[in-house]
Amino acid sequence: MIVIRTPGGVSLRLRPRSLVVGATAALLALAVGVLAVGHGDYPMSPADVLRTLTGGGSPAEEFIVTELRLPRLVTGLAVGAALGLAGAVFQALVRNPLGSPDVLGFTQGAATGALVVVVLGGSSATLAGAAALGGIGTGLLIYLIAWRRGVHGYRLVLVGIGMWAILSGVNGYLLTRAPLMEAARAVLWLTGSLDGRDWSHAGPLLAALAVTVPVLLAAGPALRMTELGDDAASALGVSVPRLRLLLLAAAVLLVSLAAAAAGPVSFVALTAPHLARRLTRAPGTNLLPAAIVGALIVVTADQVALRVFPSQLPVGVVTGVLGGGYLVWLLATERRAGRL
Amino acid sequence: MSTSRLGGTGLRLAYDRRVVADELTVAVPDASFTVIIGPNACGKSTLLRALSRLLKPAAGAVLLDGADIHRQPARAVARTLGLLPQSPTAPDGIGVAELVARGRYPHQGLLRQWSREDERIVAESMAATGVADLADRLVDELSGGQRQRVWLAMALAQQTPLLLLDEPTTYLDIAHQIDLLDLCARLHEEQGRTLVAVLHDLNHAARYATHLIAMRGGRVVAAGEPREIVTAELVREVFGLPCRVIDDPETGTPLVVPAARARTGTVLS
């Protein structure tokens, strides 16, 4: 633990290992990003990519980088960061390492919104908007049902899982009602994909991140206090119900807009916080490392999907396989260590 | 009449529609070691929750320094009034010093995360509770008695003139119970803090409390110094237990000795 103090009474407390892990993951994500931007029908070396990004490329390179490839990368980074952050918040909210938006029905709600548009027919912008609304609407519904003097972790899990089951059924029904071509498009969307993403996909999510990241980081210390239990946190001066509402709103917003941008990319929200905690070895909730690790996972998975598999594989398939594998490994090792 | 910073008048305490206590009036004398006793479900823990701002009374008000505690900001209250809840949870993999440091939360801010004062007070709190040697250990590795001392250190680090303890001796064996209560008594005497504890054991309460509040069925049956109020009649009234009250040979405080089982053979009337 490093402490920085200034004569003005300002004091900051930093954990060196978390700093190193965070910086390394961020650099890795950027490095993968440079490789990603260089990859495609018109290959570019990392040096060319960096030169173009700093304004020294030809007009053609400029167009390829900023209009074609950068939006996909930025969308991937933003989706990963949003899911990592939201996952860490949900796990803290429900005090359960399995508390992720995939399990609690929020992602299913976004899918329902999107599928309604698929069945009724609509542009991809409408689809994204409907996905966002579906996620936020589900969040609101779960909150209203689970609310009882502030949302209780336990109730949130049970209500969320119930909602997940209902919405899965609804989604299945909607898929059977969709025209065949549209159903194929819907299935692709449901896997989570970064194909053909432009700035209009990245924009809303970046805006949401710009608002929620400072709010969540400011709420971080209070969130850590709730790890001691509601009573202890209240005794330390945390307004627990108000904090819960704020956290839930921020996390639902992030998950919904991430789904709107790339579809429900599975397992990132579940895996990123665990991985971040293991790497930083810091107890409790670590929001920023979870966000950075989430971004790294999504851009890496997207590159793996693009390069290893000849037919374009949606990123959600890779995160699902990797995330699911990781989860099984986690459960197996925790069990062996006697912690589960 | 002694002064009182914390108390409540005309309290109706209820969970949803289930009323636990009504028309309850209590006062915690300043600089006292107040202990609340009573049979199970008499409302003693509920009263402590109300006094600590965790439960909002359905009627009446808890007053802290003359103002309704629910109209004061949570953080401001947390700098005056501390609480050690019955079963707090330690996050996985947290160290002792780190847990104690969390007690400084109400005094910290985004740009004031760890002042020299924080550092000093955390060290002092660990020294006062005898856990300084454990500073680098993980909380998960500690015994029940050690863990309870660490939680007490965290509550002390909050540096509140008033400290509430909800059944702090539960799950501890008799030696650790006495150890913890001795520690509380010392903190009360040496640091001049007002302590309020809910205890199960009447004899512990009579030995350590300077002010006793005896409750039954959501009412205060008696309140005052243990020597003055603990009598066989009171114990019979509050707990329904026939007994004799003698002087504790160690401390001279009242000692409750339950009556031997009646020879008639009825188990309990």
Coordinates of N, CA, C and O in Angstrom, one line a residue, chain A residues 1 3-5 9-15 95 148-149 217-218 221-222 224-232 234-239 281-284 339, chain B residues 15-16 49 54 74-75 78 81-83 85 87-94 98-99 101-106 110-116 119 151 154 158:
Chain A
M1 N 0.8 -1.2 0.0 CA 0.0 0.0 0.0 C 0.9 1.3 0.0 O 1.7 1.4 0.9
V3 N 1.0 5.4 0.2 CA 0.2 6.5 0.6 C 0.9 7.8 0.1 O 2.1 8.0 0.2
I4 N 0.1 8.6 -0.6 CA 0.6 9.9 -1.1 C 0.0 11.0 -0.3 O -1.3 11.0 -0.2
R5 N 0.7 11.9 0.3 CA 0.1 13.0 1.1 C 0.7 14.3 0.6 O 1.9 14.4 0.4
G9 N -3.3 18.6 2.9 CA -4.3 17.7 3.6 C -4.8 16.7 2.7 O -5.7 15.9 3.1
V10 N -4.4 16.7 1.4 CA -4.9 15.7 0.5 C -4.1 14.4 0.7 O -2.9 14.4 0.9
S11 N -4.8 13.2 0.8 CA -4.1 12.0 1.0 C -4.7 10.9 0.1 O -5.9 10.8 0.0
L12 N -3.9 10.2 -0.6 CA -4.4 9.1 -1.5 C -3.8 7.8 -1.1 O -2.6 7.8 -0.7
R13 N -4.5 6.8 -1.3 CA -4.0 5.4 -0.9 C -4.1 4.6 -2.1 O -5.1 4.4 -2.7
L14 N -2.9 4.0 -2.5 CA -2.9 3.2 -3.7 C -2.3 1.9 -3.5 O -1.4 1.7 -2.6
R15 N -2.8 0.9 -4.2 CA -2.3 -0.5 -4.0 C -1.4 -0.8 -5.2 O -1.9 -0.8 -6.4
R95 N -23.9 -9.7 -3.4 CA -23.0 -10.4 -2.6 C -22.8 -11.8 -3.0 O -22.9 -12.7 -2.2
R148 N -37.9 -3.7 -1.2 CA -38.5 -3.7 0.1 C -37.5 -3.1 1.0 O -36.6 -3.7 1.5
R149 N -37.8 -1.9 1.3 CA -36.8 -1.0 2.1 C -35.4 -1.2 1.5 O -34.5 -1.6 2.2
L217 N -17.0 5.3 -9.6 CA -15.7 5.4 -8.9 C -15.9 6.2 -7.6 O -15.3 5.9 -6.6
A218 N -16.8 7.3 -7.7 CA -17.0 8.1 -6.4 C -17.7 7.2 -5.4 O -17.5 7.4 -4.2
P221 N -15.8 3.7 -2.5 CA -15.5 3.5 -1.1 C -16.8 3.1 -0.3 O -16.7 2.2 0.5
A222 N -17.9 3.7 -0.6 CA -19.2 3.3 0.1 C -19.5 1.9 -0.3 O -20.0 1.1 0.6
R224 N -17.5 -0.5 -1.0 CA -16.7 -1.4 -0.2 C -17.2 -1.6 1.2 O -17.0 -2.6 1.8
M225 N -17.8 -0.5 1.8 CA -18.3 -0.6 3.1 C -19.5 -1.6 3.2 O -19.7 -2.3 4.2
T226 N -20.3 -1.7 2.1 CA -21.4 -2.6 2.1 C -21.0 -4.1 2.1 O -21.8 -4.9 2.5
E227 N -19.7 -4.3 1.8 CA -19.2 -5.7 1.9 C -19.2 -6.2 3.3 O -19.2 -7.4 3.6
L228 N -19.3 -5.3 4.3 CA -19.3 -5.7 5.7 C -20.7 -6.1 6.2 O -20.8 -6.4 7.3
G229 N -21.6 -5.9 5.3 CA -23.0 -6.2 5.7 C -23.8 -4.8 5.8 O -23.1 -3.8 6.0
D230 N -25.1 -4.9 5.6 CA -25.9 -3.6 5.5 C -25.8 -2.9 6.9 O -25.7 -1.7 6.9
D231 N -25.9 -3.6 8.0 CA -25.9 -2.9 9.3 C -24.6 -2.2 9.5 O -24.6 -1.0 9.9
A232 N -23.5 -2.9 9.3 CA -22.2 -2.3 9.5 C -22.0 -1.1 8.6 O -21.5 -0.1 9.0
S234 N -24.3 0.8 7.3 CA -25.1 1.9 7.7 C -24.5 2.6 8.9 O -24.5 3.8 9.1
A235 N -23.9 1.8 9.9 CA -23.3 2.3 11.1 C -22.1 3.2 10.7 O -21.8 4.1 11.5
L236 N -21.5 2.9 9.6 CA -20.3 3.7 9.1 C -20.8 4.9 8.3 O -19.9 5.7 7.8
G237 N -22.1 5.1 8.2 CA -22.5 6.3 7.6 C -22.9 6.2 6.1 O -23.0 7.2 5.4
V238 N -23.1 5.0 5.6 CA -23.5 4.8 4.2 C -25.0 4.7 4.1 O -25.6 4.0 4.9
S239 N -25.6 5.5 3.2 CA -27.1 5.4 3.0 C -27.3 4.2 2.1 O -27.3 4.4 0.9
R281 N -5.3 -9.4 -6.5 CA -5.2 -10.0 -5.2 C -5.8 -9.0 -4.1 O -5.4 -9.0 -3.0
A282 N -6.6 -8.1 -4.6 CA -7.1 -7.1 -3.6 C -8.5 -7.6 -3.1 O -9.3 -8.2 -3.9
P283 N -8.8 -7.5 -1.8 CA -10.1 -8.0 -1.4 C -11.2 -7.2 -1.8 O -11.1 -6.0 -2.1
G284 N -12.4 -7.8 -2.0 CA -13.6 -7.0 -2.3 C -13.7 -6.5 -3.7 O -13.2 -7.1 -4.6
R339 N -13.1 -23.7 -0.7 CA -13.8 -22.4 -0.5 C -15.3 -22.5 -1.0 O -16.0 -21.6 -0.8
Chain B
Y15 N -41.7 -4.0 12.8 CA -41.3 -4.5 11.5 C -42.5 -4.7 10.6 O -43.4 -5.5 11.0
D16 N -42.6 -3.9 9.5 CA -43.9 -3.9 8.8 C -45.0 -3.6 9.7 O -45.1 -2.6 10.3
R49 N -31.4 -1.3 17.5 CA -31.4 -0.9 16.1 C -32.0 0.5 15.9 O -31.6 1.3 15.1
L54 N -30.7 2.3 12.5 CA -31.0 1.3 11.5 C -32.5 1.1 11.3 O -32.9 0.7 10.2
A74 N -26.5 10.6 7.5 CA -25.9 9.4 8.0 C -24.5 9.5 8.4 O -24.0 9.0 9.4
R75 N -23.7 10.3 7.6 CA -22.3 10.4 7.8 C -22.0 11.2 9.1 O -21.1 10.8 9.9
A78 N -22.6 9.0 12.0 CA -21.6 8.0 12.1 C -20.3 8.5 12.7 O -19.4 7.8 13.1
L81 N -21.9 8.3 16.6 CA -22.5 7.1 17.1 C -22.0 5.9 16.3 O -22.1 5.9 15.1
G82 N -21.3 5.0 17.0 CA -20.8 3.8 16.3 C -21.6 2.6 16.7 O -22.3 2.6 17.7
L83 N -21.6 1.5 15.9 CA -22.4 0.3 16.2 C -21.5 -0.9 15.7 O -21.0 -0.9 14.6
P85 N -22.5 -4.4 14.8 CA -23.7 -5.3 14.6 C -23.5 -6.7 15.1 O -22.3 -7.1 15.3
S87 N -23.8 -9.7 13.5 CA -23.0 -10.6 12.6 C -22.5 -9.9 11.4 O -23.1 -10.0 10.3
P88 N -21.5 -9.0 11.5 CA -20.9 -8.4 10.4 C -20.1 -9.4 9.6 O -19.7 -10.5 10.1
T89 N -19.9 -9.2 8.3 CA -19.1 -10.1 7.4 C -17.8 -9.5 7.0 O -17.8 -8.3 6.6
A90 N -16.8 -10.2 7.1 CA -15.5 -9.7 6.6 C -15.3 -10.2 5.1 O -15.5 -11.3 4.8
P91 N -15.0 -9.2 4.2 CA -14.8 -9.6 2.8 C -13.6 -10.7 2.7 O -12.7 -10.6 3.5
D92 N -13.8 -11.6 1.7 CA -12.7 -12.6 1.5 C -11.4 -12.0 1.4 O -11.2 -11.0 0.6
G93 N -10.4 -12.5 2.1 CA -9.0 -12.1 1.8 C -8.6 -10.8 2.4 O -7.6 -10.2 2.0
I94 N -9.4 -10.2 3.3 CA -9.1 -8.9 3.9 C -8.2 -9.1 5.1 O -8.3 -10.1 5.9
E98 N -6.4 -3.8 7.5 CA -7.3 -3.2 6.5 C -8.7 -3.1 6.9 O -9.4 -2.1 6.7
L99 N -9.2 -4.1 7.7 CA -10.5 -4.1 8.2 C -10.7 -3.0 9.2 O -11.7 -2.3 9.2
A101 N -9.1 -0.4 9.4 CA -9.0 0.9 8.8 C -10.4 1.3 8.2 O -10.6 2.5 8.0
R102 N -11.2 0.4 7.9 CA -12.5 0.7 7.3 C -13.4 1.5 8.3 O -14.3 2.2 7.9
G103 N -13.1 1.4 9.6 CA -13.7 2.2 10.6 C -13.5 3.7 10.4 O -14.3 4.5 11.0
R104 N -12.6 4.1 9.6 CA -12.3 5.5 9.4 C -13.2 6.1 8.3 O -13.1 7.3 8.1
Y105 N -14.0 5.3 7.7 CA -14.7 5.7 6.5 C -15.5 7.0 6.7 O -15.4 7.9 5.9
P106 N -16.2 7.2 7.9 CA -17.0 8.5 8.0 C -16.1 9.7 8.1 O -16.6 10.8 8.0
L110 N -12.9 11.6 -0.9 CA -12.3 11.2 -2.1 C -10.8 11.6 -2.1 O -9.9 10.9 -2.6
L111 N -10.6 12.8 -1.6 CA -9.2 13.4 -1.6 C -8.5 13.3 -0.2 O -7.5 13.8 0.0
R112 N -9.3 12.6 0.7 CA -8.7 12.5 2.0 C -8.9 11.0 2.4 O -9.7 10.6 3.2
Q113 N -8.0 10.2 1.8 CA -8.2 8.7 1.9 C -7.5 8.1 3.0 O -7.9 7.1 3.6
W114 N -6.4 8.7 3.5 CA -5.6 8.1 4.5 C -4.7 9.1 5.1 O -3.5 9.2 4.8
S115 N -5.2 9.9 6.1 CA -4.4 10.9 6.7 C -3.5 10.3 7.8 O -3.7 9.1 8.2
R116 N -2.5 11.1 8.3 CA -1.7 10.6 9.4 C -2.6 10.3 10.6 O -2.3 9.3 11.4
E119 N -4.0 6.9 10.3 CA -3.0 5.9 10.6 C -2.8 5.7 12.1 O -2.8 4.6 12.6
W151 N -13.2 -6.7 15.2 CA -14.4 -5.9 14.9 C -14.6 -4.7 15.9 O -14.9 -3.6 15.5
M154 N -12.3 -2.0 14.9 CA -12.9 -1.3 13.8 C -13.9 -0.2 14.3 O -13.9 0.9 13.9
Q158 N -13.6 4.2 14.6 CA -14.6 5.2 14.1 C -14.6 6.4 15.0 O -15.1 7.5 14.7

